[in-house]
Amino acid sequence: MNIIAHELKAHGTVVRTQTSDQAFADVRLYLGVESINPDRSDLLYLTDDASQVPQGSRGGINLIYIGTPERPSVSGASCSFVGDMDLFEALTFLQDVFLAYSEWEEAMDASCLANEGIQRLLDLSEPFLANNTVVVDPALKLLAHTTGIECDDPITVELINHGYHTEENIRKFKLNKRFAPWATQNGFIVNDTRRICKYTTIVYSFKTRDSFSIILIMMCNHIDPAPYLFDIFSILIRRVAHYVEREYPEGKPSGSSVDSFLRDLIEGHINTHATIMERCEFAGIPYEAQFCLFHIDSSSNSAPTPRLLADVAREVAPAKALIVKQAVVVLCFNCANSSCPKHCRDGACPQGCNSVSNRLSSLLARYGMVCGRSSTFTTLDQARGAYLQARAAERIGVGLSDSENAAHASRAALRRRPQLPGIFPFDLYYFDHLINVSGDEGIELLHMTNAYRTLKRIAEQDERMNTDNYEFLFHYLANERRASVVAEKLPMHRNNVKYRIDRIEKTFGIDTSDAETRRDLTFAYAIDNAIIMPAAPQRDAR
């Protein structure tokens, strides 16, 4: 009825005399009680006979009274209309309105059956929406937008141009506490503060158990919020729900189509280039980019995994987050500059962005958790290897973070803590991984090498004589025997560096000028500094 009243207002004056907002399927003339179809409560009737309205109203029918200037309205009608149309003209006009809306709904239903996607739904809806409308996923990636409706809001224009909300926009949403209403409030959320968008916005978010999945945002840049506008928006929303129920089932805010694709990659179920490319296009993920992957094991944390996933998904947007077994896995591919050689390895993005690593580090600190990070990779067919890297790095990070294990870790190992708390890059701990996968027998064999036994003798002498030759030799080798650099690191006078190394070489029978000796000693230090983890229960590599 809100839509009907709005359409009639373009041709005259409408008076709503009843507050009910029933939905109707068609409109007909009221020609007395005998013209009423008793099996159709969804029909709307028109009459210009004021004397018939009270009887019709008491009979449980819905009437629109086409009035005159002398008698513009009657109390028993659902609404009354006075304008430039008589009864039959109003009937023809409303039949055209009903036809237009029914054809719109039928076209959307057919599109859903043909699986043409949300963008097609918005294309079909543009003549009815009037305002610019966008649809985003839980990572605030753009899924669809009204391409034919003018838009001059900077935030929305930036979203359309980038394909996702930028980090600065996400920061604004957080500062203005937008995420909480999207995840918790039911129904439409109207925001007229204009603190972010220059217009009033109407938001509808599909809820999951702990967060939200798809969000529809109507920017009221042409038509201000009105009851009929909400009804039109609702017609579209009912069709979008078709995709939400399929792609974003309960507890999976990142979306099942993306989840299944990335899980298939990680588990090695798809490995051909053509298949991966096809799935990339469907899931909206590039095949080639600056990728890295994070692994966060939630099995030992009190927070429910879906809740952790929801928080991670919001924090790392527009990177993808999903659940694999009892872990949250993040695939990042949103480096601001694909040619950047650093790729956030030091935490601070050279482009001035707040990197995913930085954001994850802050979130993990709140949860008291750690995660592993893979090496950077450039094509998605490497995703499985990256997943195994990140999982291995996390296990080493857990061991190093544990107070009991950390107490037994060497000083050198502790110096290798990552710059970002809670995030353990595989590139920093790959040797520790190699040592751990070699098993107890392999570690025993490595401890029997001449270079390792030499280091052990040096360390034992340091213990007895309160010296630091073990540490000195480490820095001497690590800094390529450059006396000035070693002196600055320790610190000591550079003239003493030559004296110290000569004494160590003579005492322990080594020659650091020999390349093979240096290699063997460096390798022995790596063995000694490795974080040896207790044997873990065998887990399915998938």
XYZ file of N, CA and C in Angstrom, residues 7-103:
291
model
N 2.755 6.019 -5.784
C 2.507 6.148 -7.219
C 1.333 7.092 -7.488
N 0.298 7.036 -6.665
C -0.872 7.895 -6.860
C -0.556 9.357 -6.564
N 0.382 9.596 -5.632
C 0.708 10.971 -5.248
C 1.252 11.787 -6.424
N 1.786 11.124 -7.423
C 2.293 11.843 -8.595
C 1.165 12.447 -9.415
N -0.084 12.040 -9.135
C -1.227 12.495 -9.920
C -2.294 13.187 -9.083
N -2.036 13.386 -7.815
C -3.048 14.048 -7.008
C -2.718 13.964 -5.531
N -3.772 14.033 -4.724
C -3.642 14.011 -3.262
C -4.102 12.656 -2.734
N -3.314 12.100 -1.849
C -3.643 10.799 -1.252
C -3.780 10.970 0.250
N -4.838 10.419 0.789
C -5.070 10.435 2.229
C -5.136 8.994 2.715
N -4.185 8.616 3.567
C -4.205 7.267 4.139
C -5.102 7.279 5.357
N -6.144 6.508 5.324
C -7.087 6.465 6.452
C -6.959 5.198 7.276
N -6.137 4.248 6.793
C -5.858 3.036 7.552
C -4.343 2.821 7.571
N -3.853 2.330 8.692
C -2.409 2.175 8.847
C -1.902 0.817 8.370
N -2.789 -0.120 8.093
C -2.343 -1.441 7.659
C -1.581 -1.313 6.332
N -0.581 -2.153 6.191
C 0.241 -2.081 4.983
C 0.275 -3.448 4.307
N -0.897 -3.904 3.939
C -1.005 -5.210 3.302
C -0.416 -5.178 1.899
N 0.102 -6.331 1.459
C 0.616 -6.461 0.098
C -0.474 -7.005 -0.810
N -0.524 -6.522 -2.030
C -1.583 -6.909 -2.970
C -0.970 -7.442 -4.261
N -1.736 -8.310 -4.904
C -1.273 -8.923 -6.148
C -1.906 -8.291 -7.382
N -3.078 -7.661 -7.212
C -3.765 -7.085 -8.363
C -4.810 -6.093 -7.886
N -5.340 -5.303 -8.824
C -6.350 -4.286 -8.514
C -7.555 -4.498 -9.423
N -8.761 -4.296 -8.851
C -9.993 -4.484 -9.611
C -11.017 -3.422 -9.196
N -12.056 -3.277 -10.020
C -13.149 -2.378 -9.672
C -14.055 -3.050 -8.646
N -14.567 -2.222 -7.724
C -15.543 -2.726 -6.766
C -16.934 -2.384 -7.297
N -17.677 -3.421 -7.643
C -19.010 -3.243 -8.207
C -20.074 -3.864 -7.309
N -19.832 -3.812 -6.028
C -20.762 -4.409 -5.078
C -20.193 -5.692 -4.495
N -20.911 -6.223 -3.514
C -20.437 -7.411 -2.801
C -20.221 -8.578 -3.750
N -21.058 -8.683 -4.775
C -20.954 -9.812 -5.697
C -19.653 -9.778 -6.516
N -18.948 -8.637 -6.562
C -17.703 -8.551 -7.338
C -16.490 -8.991 -6.539
N -16.678 -9.315 -5.272
C -15.555 -9.712 -4.418
C -15.247 -11.182 -4.611
N -14.000 -11.500 -4.792
C -13.560 -12.892 -4.869
C -13.234 -13.373 -3.461
N -14.033 -14.269 -2.898
C -13.826 -14.688 -1.500
C -12.534 -15.460 -1.283
N -11.953 -15.995 -2.343
C -10.723 -16.788 -2.212
C -9.458 -15.956 -2.366
N -9.618 -14.658 -2.620
C -8.454 -13.800 -2.859
C -8.464 -12.627 -1.878
N -7.660 -12.770 -0.829
C -7.535 -11.668 0.128
C -6.444 -10.681 -0.287
N -5.760 -10.981 -1.411
C -4.661 -10.128 -1.856
C -5.079 -9.196 -2.988
N -6.396 -8.971 -3.150
C -6.881 -8.078 -4.195
C -7.232 -6.716 -3.591
N -6.950 -5.682 -4.367
C -7.274 -4.314 -3.983
C -8.388 -3.821 -4.910
N -9.391 -3.164 -4.325
C -10.549 -2.726 -5.105
C -10.611 -1.201 -5.142
N -11.172 -0.692 -6.256
C -11.361 0.742 -6.440
C -12.847 1.049 -6.573
N -13.228 2.159 -5.978
C -14.604 2.619 -6.131
C -14.647 4.134 -6.047
N -15.642 4.746 -6.705
C -15.869 6.181 -6.551
C -17.206 6.453 -5.887
N -17.812 5.387 -5.342
C -19.103 5.493 -4.658
C -18.835 5.483 -3.158
N -18.905 6.645 -2.552
C -18.600 6.759 -1.128
C -19.550 5.938 -0.266
N -20.787 5.752 -0.730
C -21.764 5.011 0.074
C -21.413 3.529 0.192
N -20.587 3.014 -0.725
C -20.241 1.604 -0.681
C -19.047 1.318 0.222
N -18.295 2.338 0.554
C -17.046 2.113 1.276
C -17.240 1.504 2.660
N -18.134 2.021 3.512
C -18.253 1.416 4.847
C -18.661 -0.054 4.790
N -19.633 -0.387 3.909
C -20.044 -1.773 3.808
C -18.890 -2.651 3.341
N -18.153 -2.143 2.331
C -17.025 -2.924 1.828
C -15.966 -3.115 2.890
N -15.690 -2.068 3.655
C -14.669 -2.161 4.685
C -15.073 -3.169 5.737
N -16.346 -3.137 6.134
C -16.814 -4.099 7.131
C -16.813 -5.511 6.582
N -16.842 -5.637 5.289
C -16.820 -6.964 4.701
C -15.417 -7.540 4.587
N -14.403 -6.853 5.089
C -13.046 -7.375 5.091
C -12.294 -7.170 3.799
N -12.732 -6.228 2.945
C -12.017 -5.966 1.701
C -11.243 -4.664 1.828
N -10.295 -4.486 0.919
C -9.468 -3.279 0.912
C -9.862 -2.418 -0.278
N -10.228 -1.166 0.046
C -10.746 -0.265 -0.966
C -9.909 1.003 -1.076
N -9.772 1.477 -2.311
C -9.271 2.826 -2.552
C -10.458 3.643 -3.072
N -10.707 4.731 -2.401
C -11.820 5.603 -2.789
C -11.289 6.693 -3.716
N -11.834 6.775 -4.930
C -11.487 7.838 -5.869
C -12.464 8.976 -5.613
N -11.992 9.986 -4.896
C -12.880 11.028 -4.404
C -12.996 12.223 -5.338
N -13.667 13.226 -4.816
C -13.874 14.486 -5.534
C -13.455 15.630 -4.614
N -13.271 16.827 -5.165
C -12.934 17.961 -4.299
C -13.992 18.197 -3.218
N -15.251 17.880 -3.533
C -16.316 18.075 -2.550
C -16.238 17.028 -1.433
N -15.851 15.797 -1.783
C -15.717 14.733 -0.774
C -14.393 14.003 -1.039
N -13.287 14.568 -0.543
C -11.971 14.043 -0.904
C -11.603 12.709 -0.255
N -12.266 12.348 0.860
C -11.891 11.108 1.527
C -13.059 10.566 2.329
N -13.000 9.278 2.603
C -13.958 8.614 3.490
C -13.173 7.751 4.454
N -13.674 7.639 5.663
C -12.896 6.997 6.723
C -12.760 5.490 6.562
N -13.663 4.859 5.873
C -13.610 3.402 5.796
C -12.666 2.855 4.760
N -12.137 3.696 3.863
C -11.261 3.225 2.802
C -9.832 3.066 3.311
N -9.059 2.217 2.635
C -7.644 2.100 2.978
C -6.927 3.406 2.687
N -7.284 4.018 1.563
C -6.802 5.356 1.266
C -7.761 5.999 0.276
N -7.711 7.313 0.221
C -8.559 8.063 -0.699
C -7.675 8.889 -1.613
N -8.144 9.074 -2.862
C -7.355 9.784 -3.862
C -8.217 10.808 -4.573
N -7.671 12.007 -4.716
C -8.310 13.051 -5.518
C -7.237 13.624 -6.434
N -7.504 13.573 -7.731
C -6.496 14.073 -8.654
C -7.021 14.187 -10.059
N -6.109 14.063 -11.030
C -6.481 14.281 -12.420
C -6.914 12.992 -13.115
N -7.296 11.968 -12.335
C -7.761 10.707 -12.910
C -9.118 10.344 -12.328
N -10.031 9.886 -13.217
C -11.296 9.376 -12.712
C -11.126 7.900 -12.368
N -12.218 7.232 -12.053
C -12.170 5.851 -11.591
C -11.480 4.931 -12.600
N -11.889 4.997 -13.861
C -11.354 4.079 -14.851
C -9.912 4.421 -15.224
N -9.598 5.712 -15.226
C -8.213 6.094 -15.477
C -7.296 5.631 -14.340
N -7.812 5.742 -13.106
C -7.036 5.276 -11.950
C -6.843 3.767 -12.009
N -7.883 3.052 -12.439
C -7.773 1.598 -12.570
C -6.696 1.235 -13.593
N -6.727 1.872 -14.750
C -5.733 1.588 -15.780
C -4.328 1.912 -15.291
N -4.204 3.059 -14.624
C -2.902 3.463 -14.106
C -2.373 2.443 -13.105
N -3.198 2.028 -12.147
C -2.744 1.089 -11.125
C -2.493 -0.296 -11.709
N -3.239 -0.673 -12.720
C -2.958 -1.956 -13.378
C -1.571 -1.928 -14.013
N -1.205 -0.792 -14.590
C 0.138 -0.657 -15.160
C 1.209 -0.730 -14.068
N 0.900 -0.131 -12.920
C 1.847 -0.189 -11.799
C 2.027 -1.635 -11.341
N 0.901 -2.334 -11.146
C 0.980 -3.727 -10.723
C 1.740 -4.570 -11.739
N 1.505 -4.317 -13.017
C 2.173 -5.076 -14.065
C 3.684 -4.836 -14.029
N 4.072 -3.572 -13.859
C 5.509 -3.247 -13.844
C 6.216 -3.941 -12.683
N 5.588 -3.902 -11.510
C 6.216 -4.523 -10.351
C 6.206 -6.041 -10.452
N 5.135 -6.622 -10.972
C 5.080 -8.080 -11.113
C 6.105 -8.561 -12.138
N 6.269 -7.799 -13.226
C 7.278 -8.175 -14.219
C 8.688 -8.058 -13.636
